[in-house]
Amino acid sequence: MQNDAMLTQLGYVPNEALIKQIERIQKNTHGYEKIEKHILDLNDHLKVNNAYVALSNSKDYFKIKVESPTPELAEEAHEKIRHFSEKFKVKIEKLPKKETYYILGYEH
């Protein structure tokens, strides 16, 4: 998938800086080509829970942000993230005391 299409599907307006950032994320994410489509699918599934996949501003990874207004929606989002990680063998890292995860890459 083209980087500008990936950015658009994640809700960004592509520009040179974002394209460079997504290129760094791709290089930093082990097995990116194996999980790229699943990242977009996860983003679609999380929208109903007020959660989404975004580009991290602090590290060269995709992040998953949970901003659900209720504990029930938040727990459902966390369960979808766990399922995504287990089913597609994607290593994720939950940040302590935050509703944020990093997508680190494909684990085989």
XYZ file of N, CA, C and O in Angstrom:
432
model
N 0.851 -1.175 0.000
C 0.000 0.000 0.000
C 0.901 1.243 0.000
O 1.920 1.288 0.668
N 0.485 2.218 -0.729
C 1.222 3.481 -0.781
C 1.103 4.196 0.568
O 0.079 4.132 1.240
N 2.160 4.895 0.938
C 2.173 5.584 2.232
C 1.092 6.649 2.347
O 0.491 6.806 3.404
N 0.831 7.371 1.256
C -0.209 8.394 1.346
C -1.583 7.764 1.549
O -2.419 8.302 2.271
N -1.819 6.583 0.962
C -3.090 5.890 1.162
C -3.221 5.405 2.607
O -4.291 5.504 3.210
N -2.121 4.901 3.161
C -2.124 4.459 4.562
C -2.443 5.639 5.481
O -3.277 5.531 6.384
N -1.788 6.763 5.250
C -2.040 7.959 6.056
C -3.498 8.399 5.950
O -4.141 8.705 6.959
N -4.032 8.408 4.756
C -5.416 8.815 4.536
C -6.376 7.895 5.288
O -7.309 8.364 5.947
N -6.125 6.590 5.205
C -7.019 5.644 5.887
C -6.955 5.787 7.409
O -7.906 5.452 8.106
N -5.832 6.295 7.923
C -5.714 6.531 9.360
C -6.208 7.926 9.760
O -6.144 8.301 10.922
N -6.695 8.702 8.781
C -7.293 9.998 9.082
C -6.363 11.189 8.968
O -6.701 12.287 9.393
N -5.194 10.995 8.374
C -4.237 12.092 8.197
C -4.339 12.661 6.789
O -4.730 11.964 5.858
N -3.945 13.913 6.645
C -3.782 14.526 5.334
C -2.296 14.393 4.997
O -1.454 14.984 5.668
N -1.974 13.567 3.993
C -0.560 13.299 3.701
C 0.223 14.567 3.355
O -0.269 15.437 2.659
N 1.427 14.651 3.915
C 2.372 15.694 3.541
C 3.770 15.090 3.649
O 3.925 13.948 4.086
N 4.765 15.833 3.257
C 6.120 15.290 3.200
C 6.610 14.813 4.575
O 7.217 13.741 4.695
N 6.340 15.568 5.616
C 6.790 15.198 6.964
C 6.135 13.896 7.432
O 6.802 13.029 8.006
N 4.829 13.750 7.184
C 4.131 12.532 7.595
C 4.603 11.325 6.789
O 4.720 10.222 7.332
N 4.876 11.530 5.509
C 5.368 10.419 4.683
C 6.738 9.968 5.175
O 7.006 8.767 5.293
N 7.594 10.897 5.544
C 8.910 10.536 6.110
C 8.734 9.809 7.437
O 9.439 8.841 7.728
N 7.787 10.265 8.248
C 7.542 9.615 9.535
C 7.040 8.190 9.342
O 7.516 7.269 10.010
N 6.114 7.988 8.423
C 5.594 6.634 8.212
C 6.685 5.724 7.629
O 6.736 4.542 7.945
N 7.594 6.265 6.840
C 8.723 5.466 6.338
C 9.614 5.016 7.489
O 10.075 3.870 7.516
N 9.853 5.891 8.460
C 10.653 5.515 9.640
C 9.935 4.446 10.463
O 10.551 3.500 10.954
N 8.633 4.587 10.599
C 7.834 3.607 11.341
C 7.912 2.246 10.655
O 8.098 1.222 11.312
N 7.787 2.224 9.337
C 7.850 0.966 8.598
C 9.194 0.276 8.810
O 9.244 -0.938 9.029
N 10.287 1.028 8.760
C 11.613 0.453 8.953
C 11.804 -0.039 10.384
O 12.517 -1.009 10.625
N 11.164 0.622 11.331
C 11.321 0.298 12.746
C 10.395 -0.831 13.211
O 10.604 -1.395 14.276
N 9.369 -1.144 12.425
C 8.374 -2.144 12.797
C 8.733 -3.465 12.135
O 8.566 -3.630 10.923
N 9.206 -4.413 12.937
C 9.624 -5.723 12.425
C 8.455 -6.416 11.712
O 7.352 -6.489 12.251
N 8.698 -6.888 10.491
C 7.671 -7.611 9.740
C 6.496 -6.751 9.325
O 5.383 -7.247 9.153
N 6.731 -5.476 9.124
C 5.652 -4.531 8.811
C 4.762 -5.013 7.674
O 3.533 -4.935 7.751
N 5.383 -5.528 6.608
C 4.603 -5.938 5.432
C 3.606 -7.044 5.767
O 2.584 -7.184 5.100
N 3.849 -7.822 6.824
C 2.946 -8.910 7.215
C 1.746 -8.406 8.014
O 0.738 -9.100 8.104
N 1.873 -7.231 8.618
C 0.802 -6.761 9.511
C 0.143 -5.465 9.059
O -0.822 -5.016 9.672
N 0.623 -4.888 7.973
C 0.109 -3.599 7.505
C -1.411 -3.597 7.363
O -2.101 -2.723 7.910
N -1.967 -4.563 6.656
C -3.416 -4.612 6.436
C -4.160 -4.804 7.759
O -5.219 -4.219 7.978
N -3.596 -5.598 8.654
C -4.247 -5.858 9.941
C -4.296 -4.607 10.810
O -5.231 -4.433 11.595
N -3.307 -3.740 10.665
C -3.304 -2.478 11.412
C -4.493 -1.628 10.977
O -5.198 -1.055 11.814
N -4.744 -1.557 9.679
C -5.887 -0.785 9.181
C -7.205 -1.411 9.612
O -8.152 -0.702 9.989
N -7.274 -2.746 9.576
C -8.490 -3.432 10.036
C -8.748 -3.150 11.515
O -9.882 -2.905 11.914
N -7.682 -3.189 12.321
C -7.830 -2.900 13.744
C -8.373 -1.482 13.938
O -9.285 -1.266 14.742
N -7.823 -0.531 13.204
C -8.290 0.849 13.303
C -9.796 0.927 13.026
O -10.536 1.579 13.768
N -10.251 0.241 11.992
C -11.685 0.239 11.668
C -12.512 -0.367 12.798
O -13.563 0.158 13.156
N -12.043 -1.481 13.378
C -12.788 -2.157 14.446
C -12.840 -1.327 15.734
O -13.794 -1.434 16.495
N -11.818 -0.513 15.965
C -11.751 0.255 17.208
C -12.579 1.533 17.188
O -12.882 2.089 18.252
N -12.963 2.001 16.018
C -13.663 3.289 15.918
C -14.923 3.337 16.775
O -15.206 4.358 17.393
N -15.664 2.232 16.846
C -16.900 2.217 17.639
C -16.628 2.336 19.135
O -17.534 2.639 19.908
N -15.386 2.118 19.535
C -15.004 2.201 20.945
C -14.276 3.511 21.270
O -13.705 3.633 22.350
N -14.286 4.463 20.353
C -13.528 5.707 20.518
C -12.043 5.404 20.750
O -11.403 5.956 21.636
N -11.522 4.509 19.939
C -10.106 4.163 19.968
C -9.630 4.143 18.516
O -10.432 4.041 17.591
N -8.312 4.267 18.329
C -7.807 4.383 16.971
C -6.308 4.106 16.922
O -5.626 4.116 17.938
N -5.818 3.879 15.703
C -4.388 3.731 15.442
C -3.889 5.074 14.910
O -4.549 5.707 14.092
N -2.724 5.496 15.389
C -2.150 6.783 14.978
C -0.637 6.650 14.876
O -0.059 5.627 15.255
N -0.007 7.701 14.378
C 1.445 7.769 14.364
C 1.885 8.339 15.709
O 1.329 9.325 16.173
N 2.868 7.711 16.327
C 3.373 8.221 17.599
C 4.236 9.456 17.352
O 5.024 9.490 16.407
N 4.099 10.441 18.207
C 4.931 11.643 18.110
C 6.274 11.480 18.798
O 7.204 12.221 18.533
N 6.376 10.489 19.692
C 7.597 10.356 20.485
C 8.498 9.205 20.055
O 9.687 9.225 20.333
N 7.944 8.180 19.401
C 8.735 7.031 18.944
C 8.316 6.688 17.525
O 7.204 6.981 17.120
N 9.199 6.032 16.791
C 8.875 5.646 15.417
C 8.107 4.324 15.395
O 8.591 3.277 14.949
N 6.889 4.381 15.912
C 5.961 3.250 15.924
C 4.549 3.779 15.684
O 4.266 4.956 15.918
N 3.672 2.858 15.271
C 2.252 3.172 15.326
C 1.846 3.045 16.778
O 2.365 2.209 17.518
N 0.904 3.872 17.185
C 0.362 3.722 18.532
C -1.131 3.456 18.428
O -1.777 3.821 17.441
N -1.648 2.802 19.433
C -3.081 2.563 19.551
C -3.527 3.365 20.758
O -3.004 3.200 21.856
N -4.481 4.225 20.549
C -4.949 5.124 21.606
C -6.402 4.774 21.927
O -7.245 4.705 21.036
N -6.682 4.549 23.210
C -8.042 4.250 23.663
C -8.559 5.484 24.404
O -8.008 5.867 25.429
N -9.601 6.102 23.856
C -10.202 7.296 24.458
C -11.701 7.086 24.688
O -12.503 7.990 24.499
N -12.045 5.886 25.090
C -13.450 5.520 25.264
C -14.077 6.286 26.422
O -13.462 6.457 27.471
N -15.326 6.735 26.232
C -15.986 7.528 27.270
C -16.497 6.705 28.451
O -16.789 7.264 29.499
N -16.610 5.393 28.300
C -17.110 4.556 29.397
C -16.134 3.404 29.644
O -15.438 2.963 28.723
N -16.099 2.885 30.867
C -15.231 1.741 31.164
C -15.566 0.515 30.309
O -14.671 -0.234 29.919
N -16.848 0.334 29.995
C -17.252 -0.820 29.186
C -16.687 -0.731 27.765
O -16.165 -1.714 27.234
N -16.776 0.445 27.159
C -16.222 0.629 25.820
C -14.699 0.504 25.838
O -14.108 -0.073 24.925
N -14.086 1.008 26.890
C -12.633 0.912 27.002
C -12.203 -0.551 27.120
O -11.264 -0.982 26.447
N -12.884 -1.317 27.959
C -12.523 -2.734 28.129
C -12.722 -3.496 26.819
O -11.916 -4.354 26.466
N -13.788 -3.177 26.107
C -14.019 -3.817 24.806
C -12.881 -3.474 23.833
O -12.409 -4.341 23.093
N -12.425 -2.243 23.847
C -11.308 -1.838 22.985
C -10.040 -2.598 23.360
O -9.328 -3.106 22.491
N -9.749 -2.700 24.660
C -8.558 -3.422 25.114
C -8.630 -4.902 24.695
O -7.624 -5.494 24.310
N -9.830 -5.482 24.760
C -10.002 -6.875 24.351
C -9.751 -7.027 22.840
O -9.110 -7.980 22.409
N -10.224 -6.087 22.045
C -9.967 -6.126 20.598
C -8.470 -6.020 20.318
O -7.953 -6.693 19.419
N -7.774 -5.202 21.085
C -6.330 -5.037 20.907
C -5.604 -6.331 21.273
O -4.710 -6.777 20.553
N -5.997 -6.964 22.385
C -5.393 -8.255 22.781
C -5.638 -9.306 21.707
O -4.734 -10.069 21.343
N -6.870 -9.353 21.210
C -7.213 -10.322 20.165
C -6.368 -10.093 18.912
O -5.843 -11.041 18.322
N -6.242 -8.857 18.488
C -5.410 -8.488 17.337
C -3.975 -8.974 17.537
O -3.378 -9.590 16.663
N -3.440 -8.730 18.714
C -2.059 -9.106 19.017
C -1.870 -10.614 18.950
O -0.912 -11.112 18.344
N -2.793 -11.358 19.553
C -2.677 -12.816 19.584
C -2.939 -13.443 18.219
O -2.182 -14.300 17.769
N -3.978 -13.023 17.555
C -4.370 -13.641 16.287
C -3.329 -13.426 15.191
O -3.016 -14.342 14.429
N -2.789 -12.216 15.103
C -1.866 -11.904 14.014
C -0.407 -11.884 14.448
O 0.458 -11.473 13.686
N -0.157 -12.348 15.685
C 1.209 -12.447 16.222
C 1.937 -11.104 16.171
O 3.049 -10.998 15.684
N 1.253 -10.089 16.656
C 1.796 -8.736 16.661
C 2.225 -8.388 18.086
O 1.429 -8.481 19.023
N 3.478 -8.018 18.223
C 3.990 -7.619 19.532
C 3.565 -6.180 19.800
O 3.798 -5.289 18.980
N 2.920 -5.981 20.940
C 2.495 -4.648 21.344
C 3.069 -4.354 22.726
O 3.424 -5.271 23.473
N 3.152 -3.089 23.046
C 3.637 -2.664 24.363
C 2.657 -1.652 24.924
O 2.419 -0.606 24.310
N 2.073 -1.969 26.077
C 1.158 -1.016 26.724
C 1.984 -0.072 27.588
O 2.850 -0.503 28.338
N 1.720 1.195 27.450
C 2.438 2.179 28.262
C 1.843 2.204 29.673
O 0.625 2.198 29.836
N 2.710 2.216 30.678
C 2.207 2.210 32.055
C 1.328 3.429 32.346
O 1.652 4.541 31.946
N 0.220 3.174 33.003
C -0.707 4.220 33.458
C -1.284 5.058 32.324
O -1.689 6.202 32.530
N -1.284 4.511 31.110
C -1.876 5.211 29.973
C -2.750 4.249 29.184
O -2.582 3.045 29.268
N -3.649 4.797 28.426
C -4.518 4.008 27.562
C -3.914 3.958 26.157
O -4.604 4.195 25.159
N -2.629 3.683 26.087
C -1.883 3.733 24.827
C -0.999 2.499 24.700
O -0.418 2.043 25.679
N -0.913 1.992 23.472
C -0.039 0.872 23.142
C 0.839 1.280 21.969
O 0.429 2.084 21.133
N 2.014 0.670 21.871
C 2.835 0.763 20.666
C 2.752 -0.556 19.933
O 2.767 -1.625 20.543
N 2.682 -0.498 18.598
C 2.751 -1.690 17.762
C 4.224 -1.870 17.404
O 4.771 -1.100 16.624
N 4.853 -2.879 17.993
C 6.301 -3.068 17.814
C 6.661 -3.904 16.592
O 7.744 -3.762 16.045
N 5.782 -4.819 16.197
C 6.068 -5.601 15.006
C 5.531 -7.008 15.057
O 4.862 -7.412 16.018
N 5.838 -7.740 14.021
C 5.375 -9.119 13.855
C 6.278 -10.058 14.649
O 7.495 -9.968 14.582
N 5.648 -10.945 15.402
C 6.383 -11.976 16.154
C 6.079 -13.320 15.530
O 4.932 -13.705 15.426
N 7.084 -14.064 15.161
C 6.824 -15.392 14.592
C 7.282 -16.459 15.527
O 7.837 -16.275 16.536
